């Protein structure tokens, strides 16, 4: 490794992808410029691997932290897995059903729901603008490793689940949907696994993000950059703030950091 090489982690929604879930040309050009210069470019997202396969292919990226740190891949090979406890998922499902709330089960290949049709599922999943919609399989959690679940409920309702299920972290990403993750799991921990393998010193580590699930990553990585479209509390934990994703924020940020 030369001393000028760095590793750069990018969130997807609101960071690599703009408000219309499109990849700006300036971002694509900037990422390829990073790669041409020998830097390691990686993704750190709350999305499942199958939700950004096309983006990985378009950008030529094969190192990523998915499911907010629960499923980590380095150079196309699985490096780290942190699945949910199956017995706790079953109990969470029972609790959700008692309030007529759906649950989605997610592994590295697919996602399934336990209720055939529900407006909360449609409303939240459609905002991701992906070509994969969860099909029905109420027992998908049985006999397989799940890295995340989705609990579909209105804002504030997750509090009762937080109290009842201390083995999970609940992170809201939509007014009617909450990510359910293993307790203590985060993008920062997934990134740590990659850093341990690659050996980059902290001054050669960079991260770009905009969401609440990026806060630990941005507060941990030495050179952290919040997008201009991020909430103020996200910006407050980052060392730097770039322009909005809709105004060439990635390209601007990378130039600001002297990487391109």
Coordinates of N, CA and C in Angstrom, one line a residue:
X1 N 0.8 -1.2 0.0 CA 0.0 0.0 0.0 C 0.9 1.2 0.0
X2 N 0.6 2.2 -0.9 CA 1.3 3.4 -0.9 C 0.7 4.4 0.1
X3 N 1.5 5.3 0.6 CA 1.0 6.2 1.6 C -0.1 7.1 1.1
X4 N -0.3 7.2 -0.2 CA -1.3 8.1 -0.8 C -2.6 7.5 -1.0
X5 N -2.7 6.1 -0.9 CA -3.9 5.4 -1.1 C -4.8 5.6 0.1
X6 N -6.1 5.7 -0.1 CA -7.1 5.9 0.9 C -8.3 4.9 0.7
X7 N -9.1 4.7 1.7 CA -10.4 4.0 1.5 C -11.5 4.9 1.8
X8 N -12.5 4.9 0.9 CA -13.6 5.9 1.0 C -14.9 5.1 1.0
X9 N -15.7 5.3 2.1 CA -17.0 4.6 2.2 C -18.1 5.6 1.9
X10 N -19.1 5.2 1.1 CA -20.2 6.0 0.7 C -21.5 5.4 1.1
X11 N -22.3 6.1 1.7 CA -23.7 5.8 1.9 C -24.4 5.8 0.5
X12 N -25.6 5.3 0.4 CA -26.3 5.3 -0.9 C -27.3 6.4 -1.0
X13 N -28.4 6.2 -0.3 CA -29.6 7.1 -0.5 C -29.3 8.5 0.1
X14 N -29.4 9.5 -0.7 CA -29.1 10.8 -0.2 C -27.6 11.2 -0.3
X15 N -26.8 10.2 -0.7 CA -25.4 10.4 -0.7 C -24.8 10.1 -2.1
X16 N -24.8 8.9 -2.5 CA -24.5 8.5 -3.9 C -25.7 8.8 -4.8
X17 N -26.9 8.5 -4.4 CA -28.1 8.7 -5.2 C -28.8 10.0 -4.7
X18 N -29.2 10.7 -5.7 CA -29.9 12.0 -5.4 C -31.3 11.8 -4.9
X19 N -32.0 12.9 -4.8 CA -33.4 12.9 -4.2 C -34.4 12.2 -5.1
X20 N -34.0 11.9 -6.4 CA -34.8 11.1 -7.3 C -34.3 9.7 -7.4
X21 N -33.4 9.3 -6.5 CA -32.8 8.0 -6.5 C -32.0 7.7 -7.8
X22 N -31.4 8.8 -8.4 CA -30.6 8.7 -9.6 C -29.1 8.9 -9.2
X23 N -28.2 8.4 -10.0 CA -26.8 8.6 -9.8 C -26.3 9.8 -10.6
X24 N -26.0 10.9 -10.0 CA -25.5 12.0 -10.8 C -24.3 11.7 -11.6
X25 N -24.2 12.3 -12.8 CA -23.0 12.0 -13.6 C -21.7 12.5 -12.9
X26 N -21.8 13.6 -12.2 CA -20.6 14.1 -11.5 C -20.1 13.1 -10.4
X27 N -21.1 12.4 -9.8 CA -20.7 11.4 -8.8 C -20.0 10.2 -9.4
X28 N -20.6 9.7 -10.5 CA -20.0 8.6 -11.2 C -18.6 8.9 -11.7
X29 N -18.4 10.1 -12.3 CA -17.1 10.5 -12.7 C -16.1 10.6 -11.6
X30 N -16.5 11.1 -10.4 CA -15.7 11.2 -9.3 C -15.3 9.9 -8.7
X31 N -16.2 8.9 -8.7 CA -15.9 7.6 -8.2 C -14.9 6.9 -9.1
X32 N -15.0 7.0 -10.4 CA -14.1 6.4 -11.3 C -12.7 7.1 -11.2
X33 N -12.7 8.3 -10.9 CA -11.4 9.0 -10.8 C -10.7 8.5 -9.5
X34 N -11.4 8.3 -8.5 CA -10.9 7.7 -7.2 C -10.2 6.4 -7.5
X35 N -10.9 5.5 -8.3 CA -10.5 4.2 -8.6 C -9.2 4.2 -9.5
X36 N -9.2 5.2 -10.4 CA -8.1 5.3 -11.3 C -6.8 5.7 -10.5
X37 N -7.0 6.4 -9.4 CA -5.9 6.9 -8.6 C -5.5 5.8 -7.6
X38 N -6.1 4.7 -7.6 CA -5.7 3.6 -6.7 C -6.4 3.5 -5.4
X39 N -7.4 4.4 -5.2 CA -8.1 4.4 -3.9 C -9.1 3.2 -3.8
X40 N -9.4 2.8 -2.6 CA -10.4 1.7 -2.4 C -11.7 2.4 -2.2
X41 N -12.7 2.1 -3.1 CA -14.0 2.7 -3.0 C -15.0 1.6 -2.5
X42 N -15.7 1.9 -1.4 CA -16.6 1.0 -0.8 C -18.0 1.6 -0.5
X43 N -19.0 0.8 -0.4 CA -20.3 1.3 0.0 C -20.6 0.9 1.4
X44 N -21.3 1.8 2.1 CA -21.8 1.5 3.5 C -23.3 1.9 3.6
X45 N -24.2 1.0 3.6 CA -25.6 1.3 3.4 C -26.5 0.4 4.4
X46 N -27.7 0.9 4.6 CA -28.6 0.1 5.3 C -29.4 -0.8 4.4
X47 N -29.2 -0.7 3.1 CA -29.8 -1.5 2.1 C -29.3 -3.0 2.1
X48 N -30.1 -3.9 1.6 CA -29.7 -5.2 1.4 C -28.9 -5.3 0.1
X49 N -28.0 -6.3 0.0 CA -27.1 -6.5 -1.2 C -27.9 -6.5 -2.5
X50 N -29.1 -7.1 -2.5 CA -29.9 -7.2 -3.7 C -30.5 -5.9 -4.1
X51 N -30.5 -4.9 -3.2 CA -31.1 -3.6 -3.5 C -30.2 -2.7 -4.1
X52 N -28.9 -3.0 -4.2 CA -28.0 -2.1 -4.9 C -27.0 -2.8 -5.8
X53 N -27.4 -4.0 -6.3 CA -26.6 -4.8 -7.2 C -26.3 -4.0 -8.5
X54 N -27.3 -3.3 -9.0 CA -27.1 -2.6 -10.3 C -26.1 -1.4 -10.1
X55 N -26.2 -0.8 -8.9 CA -25.3 0.3 -8.6 C -23.9 -0.2 -8.5
X56 N -23.7 -1.3 -7.8 CA -22.4 -1.9 -7.6 C -21.8 -2.2 -9.0
X57 N -22.6 -2.7 -9.9 CA -22.1 -3.1 -11.2 C -21.8 -1.8 -12.0
X58 N -22.6 -0.8 -11.9 CA -22.4 0.4 -12.6 C -21.1 1.1 -12.2
X59 N -20.8 1.1 -10.9 CA -19.6 1.7 -10.4 C -18.4 0.8 -10.2
X60 N -18.6 -0.5 -10.5 CA -17.5 -1.4 -10.4 C -17.0 -1.6 -8.9
X61 N -17.9 -1.6 -8.0 CA -17.6 -1.7 -6.6 C -17.9 -3.1 -6.1
X62 N -17.0 -3.8 -5.4 CA -17.2 -5.2 -4.9 C -16.9 -5.3 -3.4
X63 N -16.7 -4.1 -2.7 CA -16.5 -4.1 -1.3 C -17.6 -3.3 -0.7
X64 N -18.3 -3.8 0.3 CA -19.5 -3.1 0.8 C -19.9 -3.6 2.2
X65 N -20.5 -2.6 2.9 CA -21.1 -2.9 4.2 C -22.6 -2.7 4.0
X66 N -23.4 -3.8 4.1 CA -24.8 -3.7 3.9 C -25.6 -4.0 5.2
X67 N -26.9 -3.8 5.2 CA -27.7 -4.0 6.4 C -27.1 -3.3 7.6
X68 N -26.6 -2.1 7.4 CA -26.1 -1.3 8.5 C -25.0 -2.0 9.3
X69 N -24.2 -2.8 8.5 CA -23.1 -3.5 9.2 C -23.2 -4.9 9.5
X70 N -24.4 -5.5 9.1 CA -24.6 -6.9 9.5 C -24.1 -7.9 8.5
X71 N -23.9 -7.4 7.2 CA -23.4 -8.3 6.2 C -22.4 -7.6 5.4
X72 N -21.1 -8.0 5.5 CA -20.0 -7.3 5.0 C -19.2 -8.1 4.0
X73 N -18.9 -7.5 2.8 CA -18.2 -8.2 1.7 C -17.0 -7.4 1.4
X74 N -15.9 -8.1 1.2 CA -14.6 -7.5 0.8 C -14.1 -8.2 -0.5
X75 N -14.0 -7.4 -1.5 CA -13.5 -7.9 -2.8 C -14.3 -9.1 -3.3
X76 N -15.7 -8.9 -3.1 CA -16.6 -9.9 -3.6 C -16.8 -11.2 -2.7
X77 N -16.1 -11.2 -1.6 CA -16.2 -12.4 -0.7 C -16.7 -11.9 0.7
X78 N -17.6 -12.8 1.3 CA -18.2 -12.4 2.6 C -17.1 -12.4 3.6
X79 N -17.1 -11.3 4.3 CA -16.0 -11.1 5.4 C -16.6 -11.3 6.8
X80 N -17.9 -10.8 7.0 CA -18.5 -10.8 8.3 C -20.0 -10.8 8.2
X81 N -20.6 -11.6 9.1 CA -22.0 -11.7 9.2 C -22.5 -11.6 10.7
X82 N -23.6 -10.9 10.9 CA -24.1 -10.8 12.2 C -25.6 -10.9 12.2
X83 N -26.1 -12.1 12.2 CA -27.6 -12.3 12.0 C -28.4 -12.0 13.2
X84 N -29.7 -11.8 13.0 CA -30.7 -11.7 14.1 C -30.9 -13.0 14.8
X85 N -31.3 -12.9 16.0 CA -31.7 -14.1 16.7 C -33.1 -14.6 16.3
X86 N -33.1 -15.8 15.8 CA -34.4 -16.4 15.2 C -35.5 -16.4 16.2
X87 N -35.2 -16.8 17.5 CA -36.3 -16.9 18.5 C -36.9 -15.5 18.8
X88 N -36.0 -14.5 18.8 CA -36.5 -13.1 19.0 C -37.3 -12.6 17.8
X89 N -36.9 -12.9 16.6 CA -37.7 -12.5 15.4 C -39.1 -13.1 15.5
X90 N -39.2 -14.4 15.9 CA -40.5 -15.0 16.1 C -41.4 -14.3 17.1
X91 N -40.8 -13.9 18.2 CA -41.5 -13.2 19.2 C -41.9 -11.8 18.8
X92 N -41.0 -11.1 18.0 CA -41.3 -9.8 17.5 C -42.5 -9.9 16.5
X93 N -42.5 -10.9 15.7 CA -43.6 -11.1 14.7 C -44.9 -11.3 15.5
X94 N -44.9 -12.0 16.5 CA -46.2 -12.2 17.3 C -46.6 -10.9 17.9
X95 N -45.7 -10.1 18.4 CA -46.1 -8.8 19.0 C -46.6 -7.9 18.0
X96 N -46.0 -7.9 16.8 CA -46.4 -7.0 15.7 C -47.8 -7.4 15.2
X97 N -48.0 -8.7 15.1 CA -49.3 -9.2 14.6 C -50.5 -8.8 15.5
X98 N -50.1 -8.7 16.8 CA -51.2 -8.4 17.8 C -51.7 -7.0 17.6
X99 N -50.9 -6.1 16.9 CA -51.3 -4.8 16.5 C -51.6 -4.7 15.0
X100 N -51.7 -5.8 14.4 CA -51.9 -5.9 12.9 C -50.9 -5.1 12.1
X101 N -49.6 -5.1 12.6 CA -48.5 -4.6 11.9 C -47.7 -5.6 11.2
X102 N -47.3 -5.4 9.9 CA -46.5 -6.4 9.2 C -45.1 -6.4 9.6
X103 N -44.4 -7.5 9.3 CA -42.9 -7.6 9.4 C -42.4 -8.2 8.1
X104 N -41.2 -7.6 7.7 CA -40.5 -8.2 6.5 C -39.2 -8.8 7.0
X105 N -38.9 -10.0 6.5 CA -37.7 -10.7 6.8 C -36.7 -10.6 5.7
X106 N -35.4 -10.3 6.0 CA -34.4 -10.0 5.0 C -33.1 -10.8 5.2
X107 N -32.7 -11.6 4.2 CA -31.4 -12.2 4.2 C -30.6 -11.5 3.1
X108 N -29.5 -12.1 2.7 CA -28.6 -11.5 1.7 C -29.2 -11.7 0.2
X109 N -30.2 -12.5 0.1 CA -30.8 -12.8 -1.2 C -32.1 -12.2 -1.5
X110 N -33.0 -12.1 -0.5 CA -34.4 -11.7 -0.7 C -35.0 -11.1 0.5
X111 N -36.3 -10.7 0.4 CA -37.1 -10.2 1.5 C -38.5 -10.7 1.3
X112 N -39.1 -11.1 2.4 CA -40.4 -11.7 2.4 C -41.2 -11.0 3.5
X113 N -42.5 -10.9 3.4 CA -43.4 -10.4 4.4 C -44.3 -11.5 5.0
X114 N -44.8 -11.2 6.2 CA -45.7 -12.2 6.8 C -47.2 -11.9 6.6
X115 N -47.5 -10.8 5.9 CA -48.9 -10.4 5.7 C -49.0 -10.1 4.2
X116 N -50.0 -10.7 3.5 CA -50.1 -10.6 2.0 C -50.1 -9.1 1.5
X117 N -51.0 -8.3 2.0 CA -51.1 -6.9 1.5 C -51.2 -6.0 2.7
X118 N -50.5 -4.9 2.6 CA -50.6 -3.9 3.7 C -50.1 -2.5 3.1
X119 N -50.9 -1.5 3.4 CA -50.5 -0.2 2.8 C -49.2 0.4 3.3
X120 N -48.8 0.0 4.5 CA -47.5 0.5 5.1 C -46.3 -0.1 4.3
X121 N -46.5 -1.4 3.9 CA -45.4 -2.0 3.1 C -45.2 -1.3 1.8
X122 N -46.3 -1.1 1.1 CA -46.3 -0.5 -0.2 C -45.8 0.9 -0.1
X123 N -46.3 1.7 0.8 CA -45.9 3.1 1.0 C -44.4 3.3 1.2
X124 N -43.8 2.5 2.1 CA -42.4 2.6 2.4 C -41.5 2.0 1.4
X125 N -41.8 0.8 0.9 CA -40.9 0.1 0.0 C -40.8 0.9 -1.3
X126 N -42.0 1.4 -1.7 CA -42.0 2.2 -3.0 C -41.1 3.4 -3.0
X127 N -40.8 4.0 -1.9 CA -39.9 5.1 -1.9 C -38.5 4.8 -2.2
X128 N -38.1 3.5 -2.1 CA -36.8 3.0 -2.4 C -36.5 3.0 -3.9
X129 N -37.6 2.9 -4.7 CA -37.5 2.8 -6.1 C -36.6 1.7 -6.6
X130 N -36.8 0.5 -6.0 CA -36.1 -0.7 -6.4 C -37.0 -1.6 -7.2
X131 N -36.3 -2.6 -7.9 CA -37.1 -3.5 -8.8 C -37.5 -4.8 -8.0
X132 N -37.4 -4.7 -6.7 CA -37.7 -5.9 -5.9 C -38.7 -5.6 -4.9
X133 N -39.9 -6.2 -4.9 CA -40.9 -6.0 -3.9 C -41.1 -7.3 -3.1
X134 N -41.2 -7.2 -1.8 CA -41.3 -8.4 -1.0 C -42.5 -9.2 -1.3
X135 N -42.3 -10.5 -1.4 CA -43.4 -11.4 -1.6 C -43.8 -12.1 -0.3
X136 N -44.8 -12.9 -0.3 CA -45.3 -13.5 1.0 C -44.6 -14.8 1.3
X137 N -44.1 -14.9 2.5 CA -43.6 -16.1 3.1 C -43.5 -15.9 4.6
X138 N -44.6 -16.2 5.4 CA -44.7 -15.9 6.8 C -43.6 -16.7 7.6
X139 N -43.0 -17.7 7.1 CA -42.0 -18.5 7.8 C -40.6 -18.4 7.2
X140 N -40.4 -17.3 6.5 CA -39.1 -17.1 5.9 C -37.9 -17.0 6.9
X141 N -38.3 -16.6 8.1 CA -37.2 -16.5 9.2 C -36.8 -17.9 9.7
X142 N -37.5 -18.9 9.4 CA -37.2 -20.2 10.0 C -36.1 -20.9 9.2
X143 N -35.0 -21.3 9.9 CA -34.0 -22.1 9.3 C -33.0 -21.3 8.4
X144 N -33.0 -20.0 8.5 CA -32.0 -19.2 7.7 C -31.6 -18.0 8.5
X145 N -30.4 -17.5 8.1 CA -29.9 -16.3 8.7 C -30.5 -15.1 8.1
X146 N -31.1 -14.2 9.0 CA -31.6 -12.9 8.6 C -30.7 -11.9 9.2
X147 N -30.4 -10.8 8.4 CA -29.5 -9.8 8.8 C -30.3 -8.5 9.2
X148 N -31.6 -8.5 8.8 CA -32.4 -7.3 9.2 C -33.9 -7.7 9.0
X149 N -34.7 -7.1 9.8 CA -36.1 -7.2 9.6 C -36.7 -5.8 9.5
X150 N -37.9 -5.7 8.9 CA -38.5 -4.4 8.9 C -39.8 -4.5 9.7
X151 N -40.0 -3.6 10.6 CA -41.3 -3.5 11.4 C -42.0 -2.3 10.8
X152 N -43.2 -2.5 10.3 CA -44.0 -1.5 9.7 C -45.0 -1.0 10.7
X153 N -44.8 0.3 11.2 CA -45.6 0.9 12.2 C -45.5 2.4 12.2
X154 N -46.5 3.1 12.7 CA -46.4 4.6 12.7 C -45.3 5.1 13.6
X155 N -44.9 6.3 13.4 CA -43.9 6.9 14.3 C -44.3 7.0 15.7
X156 N -43.4 6.6 16.6 CA -43.6 6.5 18.0 C -44.0 5.2 18.5
X157 N -44.6 4.4 17.6 CA -45.0 3.0 18.0 C -43.9 2.1 18.3
X158 N -42.7 2.4 17.8 CA -41.6 1.5 18.0 C -41.1 1.5 19.4
X159 N -41.5 2.5 20.2 CA -41.0 2.6 21.6 C -41.4 1.4 22.4
X160 N -42.6 0.8 22.2 CA -43.0 -0.3 22.9 C -42.2 -1.6 22.6
X161 N -41.7 -1.6 21.3 CA -40.9 -2.7 20.9 C -39.5 -2.6 21.4
X162 N -39.0 -1.4 21.5 CA -37.7 -1.1 22.0 C -37.6 -1.7 23.5
X163 N -38.7 -1.4 24.2 CA -38.7 -1.9 25.6 C -38.8 -3.4 25.7
X164 N -39.6 -4.0 24.8 CA -39.8 -5.4 24.9 C -38.7 -6.3 24.3
X165 N -37.9 -5.7 23.4 CA -36.9 -6.5 22.7 C -35.5 -5.8 22.8
X166 N -34.9 -5.9 24.0 CA -33.6 -5.3 24.1 C -32.5 -5.9 23.3
X167 N -32.7 -7.0 22.7 CA -31.7 -7.7 21.8 C -31.7 -7.1 20.4
X168 N -32.6 -6.1 20.2 CA -32.6 -5.4 18.9 C -32.4 -3.9 19.0
X169 N -31.9 -3.4 17.9 CA -31.9 -1.9 17.7 C -33.0 -1.6 16.7
X170 N -33.8 -0.5 17.0 CA -34.8 -0.1 16.1 C -34.4 1.2 15.5
X171 N -34.3 1.3 14.2 CA -33.9 2.6 13.5 C -34.9 3.0 12.5
X172 N -35.6 4.1 12.7 CA -36.6 4.5 11.8 C -36.0 5.1 10.5
X173 N -36.5 4.7 9.4 CA -36.1 5.2 8.1 C -37.2 5.7 7.3
X174 N -38.4 5.5 7.7 CA -39.6 6.0 7.0 C -40.7 6.2 8.0
X175 N -41.7 7.1 7.8 CA -42.7 7.4 8.7 C -43.5 6.1 9.1
X176 N -43.5 5.1 8.3 CA -44.3 3.9 8.7 C -43.4 2.6 8.7
X177 N -42.1 2.8 8.7 CA -41.2 1.6 8.7 C -39.9 1.8 9.5
X178 N -39.5 0.7 10.2 CA -38.4 0.8 11.1 C -37.5 -0.4 10.8
X179 N -36.2 -0.1 10.7 CA -35.2 -1.2 10.6 C -35.0 -1.9 11.9
X180 N -35.0 -3.2 11.9 CA -34.7 -4.0 13.1 C -33.4 -4.7 12.9
X181 N -32.4 -4.4 13.8 CA -31.0 -4.8 13.7 C -30.6 -5.5 15.0
X182 N -29.6 -6.4 14.9 CA -29.0 -6.9 16.1 C -28.5 -5.7 17.0
X183 N -28.7 -5.8 18.3 CA -28.2 -4.8 19.2 C -26.8 -4.5 19.0
X184 N -26.5 -3.2 18.9 CA -25.1 -2.7 18.8 C -24.5 -2.8 17.4
X185 N -25.3 -3.4 16.5 CA -24.8 -3.4 15.1 C -24.8 -2.1 14.4
X186 N -23.8 -1.8 13.6 CA -23.8 -0.4 12.9 C -22.9 -0.5 11.7
X187 N -23.0 0.5 10.9 CA -22.1 0.7 9.8 C -20.7 0.8 10.2
X188 N -20.5 1.5 11.4 CA -19.1 1.7 11.9 C -18.5 0.3 12.2
X189 N -19.2 -0.6 12.8 CA -18.7 -1.9 13.1 C -18.4 -2.7 11.9
X190 N -19.2 -2.6 10.9 CA -19.0 -3.3 9.6 C -17.7 -2.7 8.9
X191 N -17.6 -1.4 8.9 CA -16.4 -0.8 8.4 C -15.2 -1.2 9.1
X192 N -15.3 -1.4 10.4 CA -14.1 -1.8 11.2 C -13.6 -3.1 10.7
X193 N -14.4 -4.0 10.3 CA -14.0 -5.3 9.8 C -13.2 -5.2 8.6
X194 N -13.6 -4.3 7.7 CA -12.9 -4.1 6.4 C -11.5 -3.4 6.7
X195 N -11.5 -2.4 7.6 CA -10.3 -1.7 7.9 C -9.3 -2.6 8.5
X196 N -9.7 -3.6 9.4 CA -8.8 -4.5 10.0 C -8.1 -5.3 8.9
X197 N -8.8 -5.7 7.9 CA -8.2 -6.5 6.8 C -7.3 -5.6 5.9
X198 N -7.7 -4.4 5.6 CA -6.9 -3.6 4.6 C -5.8 -2.8 5.3
X199 N -5.9 -2.5 6.5 CA -4.9 -1.9 7.3 C -4.6 -0.4 7.0
X200 N -5.6 0.3 6.5 CA -5.4 1.8 6.3 C -5.3 2.5 7.6
X201 N -4.4 3.4 7.8 CA -4.3 4.2 9.0 C -5.5 5.2 9.0
X202 N -5.9 5.7 10.2 CA -7.1 6.5 10.3 C -7.1 7.7 9.5
X203 N -5.9 8.3 9.2 CA -5.9 9.5 8.4 C -6.2 9.2 6.9
X204 N -6.2 8.0 6.6 CA -6.5 7.6 5.2 C -7.9 6.9 5.0
X205 N -8.7 7.2 6.0 CA -10.1 6.7 6.0 C -11.1 7.8 5.9
X206 N -12.0 7.6 5.0 CA -13.0 8.7 4.7 C -14.4 8.0 4.6
X207 N -15.4 8.8 5.0 CA -16.8 8.3 4.9 C -17.7 9.5 4.5
X208 N -18.7 9.3 3.7 CA -19.7 10.2 3.3 C -21.1 9.7 3.6
X209 N -21.9 10.5 4.2 CA -23.3 10.1 4.6 C -24.2 11.2 4.8
X210 N -25.5 10.9 5.0 CA -26.5 11.9 5.2 C -27.6 11.5 6.2
X211 N -27.7 10.2 6.6 CA -28.8 9.8 7.4 C -28.5 9.6 8.8
X212 N -29.6 9.3 9.6 CA -29.4 9.0 11.0 C -28.6 7.8 11.2
X213 N -28.7 6.8 10.3 CA -28.0 5.6 10.5 C -26.5 5.7 10.0
X214 N -26.1 7.0 9.6 CA -24.7 7.3 9.3 C -24.0 7.9 10.5
X215 N -24.7 8.3 11.5 CA -24.1 9.1 12.6 C -23.0 8.4 13.3
X216 N -23.1 7.1 13.5 CA -22.0 6.5 14.2 C -20.8 6.4 13.3
X217 N -21.0 6.1 12.0 CA -20.0 6.0 11.0 C -19.3 7.4 10.9
X218 N -20.0 8.4 10.8 CA -19.5 9.8 10.7 C -18.7 10.3 11.9
X219 N -19.2 9.8 13.1 CA -18.5 10.2 14.3 C -17.3 9.3 14.6
X220 N -17.1 8.2 13.9 CA -16.0 7.3 14.1 C -14.9 7.5 13.1
X221 N -15.2 7.6 11.8 CA -14.2 7.7 10.8 C -13.5 9.0 10.9
X222 N -12.2 9.0 10.7 CA -11.3 10.2 10.9 C -11.7 11.3 10.0
X223 N -11.9 11.1 8.7 CA -12.3 12.1 7.8 C -13.7 11.9 7.4
X224 N -14.6 12.4 8.1 CA -16.1 12.2 7.8 C -16.7 13.4 7.2
X225 N -17.5 13.2 6.2 CA -18.2 14.2 5.5 C -19.7 14.0 5.4
X226 N -20.4 15.0 5.9 CA -21.9 15.0 5.8 C -22.3 15.7 4.6
X227 N -23.4 15.2 4.0 CA -23.9 15.8 2.8 C -24.7 17.1 3.2
X228 N -24.7 18.1 2.3 CA -25.5 19.3 2.6 C -26.9 19.1 2.8
X229 N -27.5 18.0 2.3 CA -28.9 17.6 2.5 C -29.2 16.9 3.8
X230 N -28.1 16.6 4.6 CA -28.3 15.9 5.9 C -29.0 16.8 6.9
X231 N -29.6 16.1 7.9 CA -30.2 16.8 9.0 C -29.0 17.5 9.9
X232 N -29.4 18.5 10.6 CA -28.4 19.2 11.4 C -27.6 18.3 12.4
X233 N -28.4 17.4 13.0 CA -27.7 16.5 14.0 C -26.7 15.6 13.3
X234 N -27.0 15.2 12.1 CA -26.0 14.4 11.3 C -24.8 15.2 11.0
X235 N -25.0 16.4 10.5 CA -23.9 17.3 10.2 C -23.0 17.6 11.5
X236 N -23.7 17.7 12.6 CA -22.9 18.0 13.8 C -21.9 17.0 14.2
X237 N -22.0 15.7 13.8 CA -21.1 14.7 14.2 C -20.0 14.5 13.2
X238 N -20.2 15.1 12.0 CA -19.2 15.0 10.9 C -18.1 16.1 11.1
X239 N -16.9 15.8 10.5 CA -15.8 16.8 10.6 C -16.0 17.9 9.5
X240 N -16.6 17.4 8.4 CA -16.8 18.4 7.3 C -18.2 18.2 6.7
X241 N -18.6 19.3 6.0 CA -19.9 19.2 5.3 C -19.7 19.7 3.9
X242 N -20.3 18.9 3.0 CA -20.2 19.3 1.6 C -21.5 19.8 1.1
X243 N -21.6 20.0 -0.2 CA -22.9 20.5 -0.8 C -23.9 19.3 -0.8
X244 N -25.1 19.7 -1.2 CA -26.2 18.7 -1.3 C -25.9 17.7 -2.4
X245 N -26.4 16.5 -2.3 CA -26.2 15.5 -3.3 C -26.8 16.0 -4.6
X246 N -27.8 16.8 -4.6 CA -28.4 17.3 -5.8 C -27.6 18.4 -6.5
X247 N -26.6 18.8 -5.8 CA -25.7 19.9 -6.3 C -24.2 19.4 -6.4
X248 N -24.1 18.2 -6.9 CA -22.7 17.6 -7.0 C -21.9 17.6 -5.7
X249 N -22.6 17.2 -4.7 CA -22.0 17.1 -3.3 C -20.9 16.2 -3.2
X250 N -21.0 15.0 -3.8 CA -19.9 14.0 -3.7 C -18.6 14.6 -4.4
X251 N -18.8 15.1 -5.6 CA -17.6 15.6 -6.4 C -17.0 16.8 -5.6
X252 N -17.8 17.6 -5.1 CA -17.3 18.8 -4.3 C -16.6 18.3 -3.1
X253 N -17.2 17.4 -2.4 CA -16.6 16.9 -1.1 C -15.2 16.2 -1.3
X254 N -15.1 15.4 -2.4 CA -13.9 14.8 -2.7 C -12.8 15.8 -3.1
X255 N -13.2 16.8 -3.8 CA -12.2 17.8 -4.1 C -11.8 18.6 -2.9
X256 N -12.8 18.9 -2.0 CA -12.5 19.6 -0.8 C -11.5 18.8 0.1
X257 N -11.6 17.4 0.0 CA -10.7 16.6 0.8 C -9.4 16.3 0.1
X258 N -9.3 16.8 -1.1 CA -8.0 16.6 -1.9 C -7.8 15.2 -2.4
X259 N -8.9 14.5 -2.6 CA -8.9 13.1 -3.1 C -8.9 13.1 -4.6
X260 N -9.5 14.1 -5.2 CA -9.6 14.1 -6.7 C -9.2 15.5 -7.2

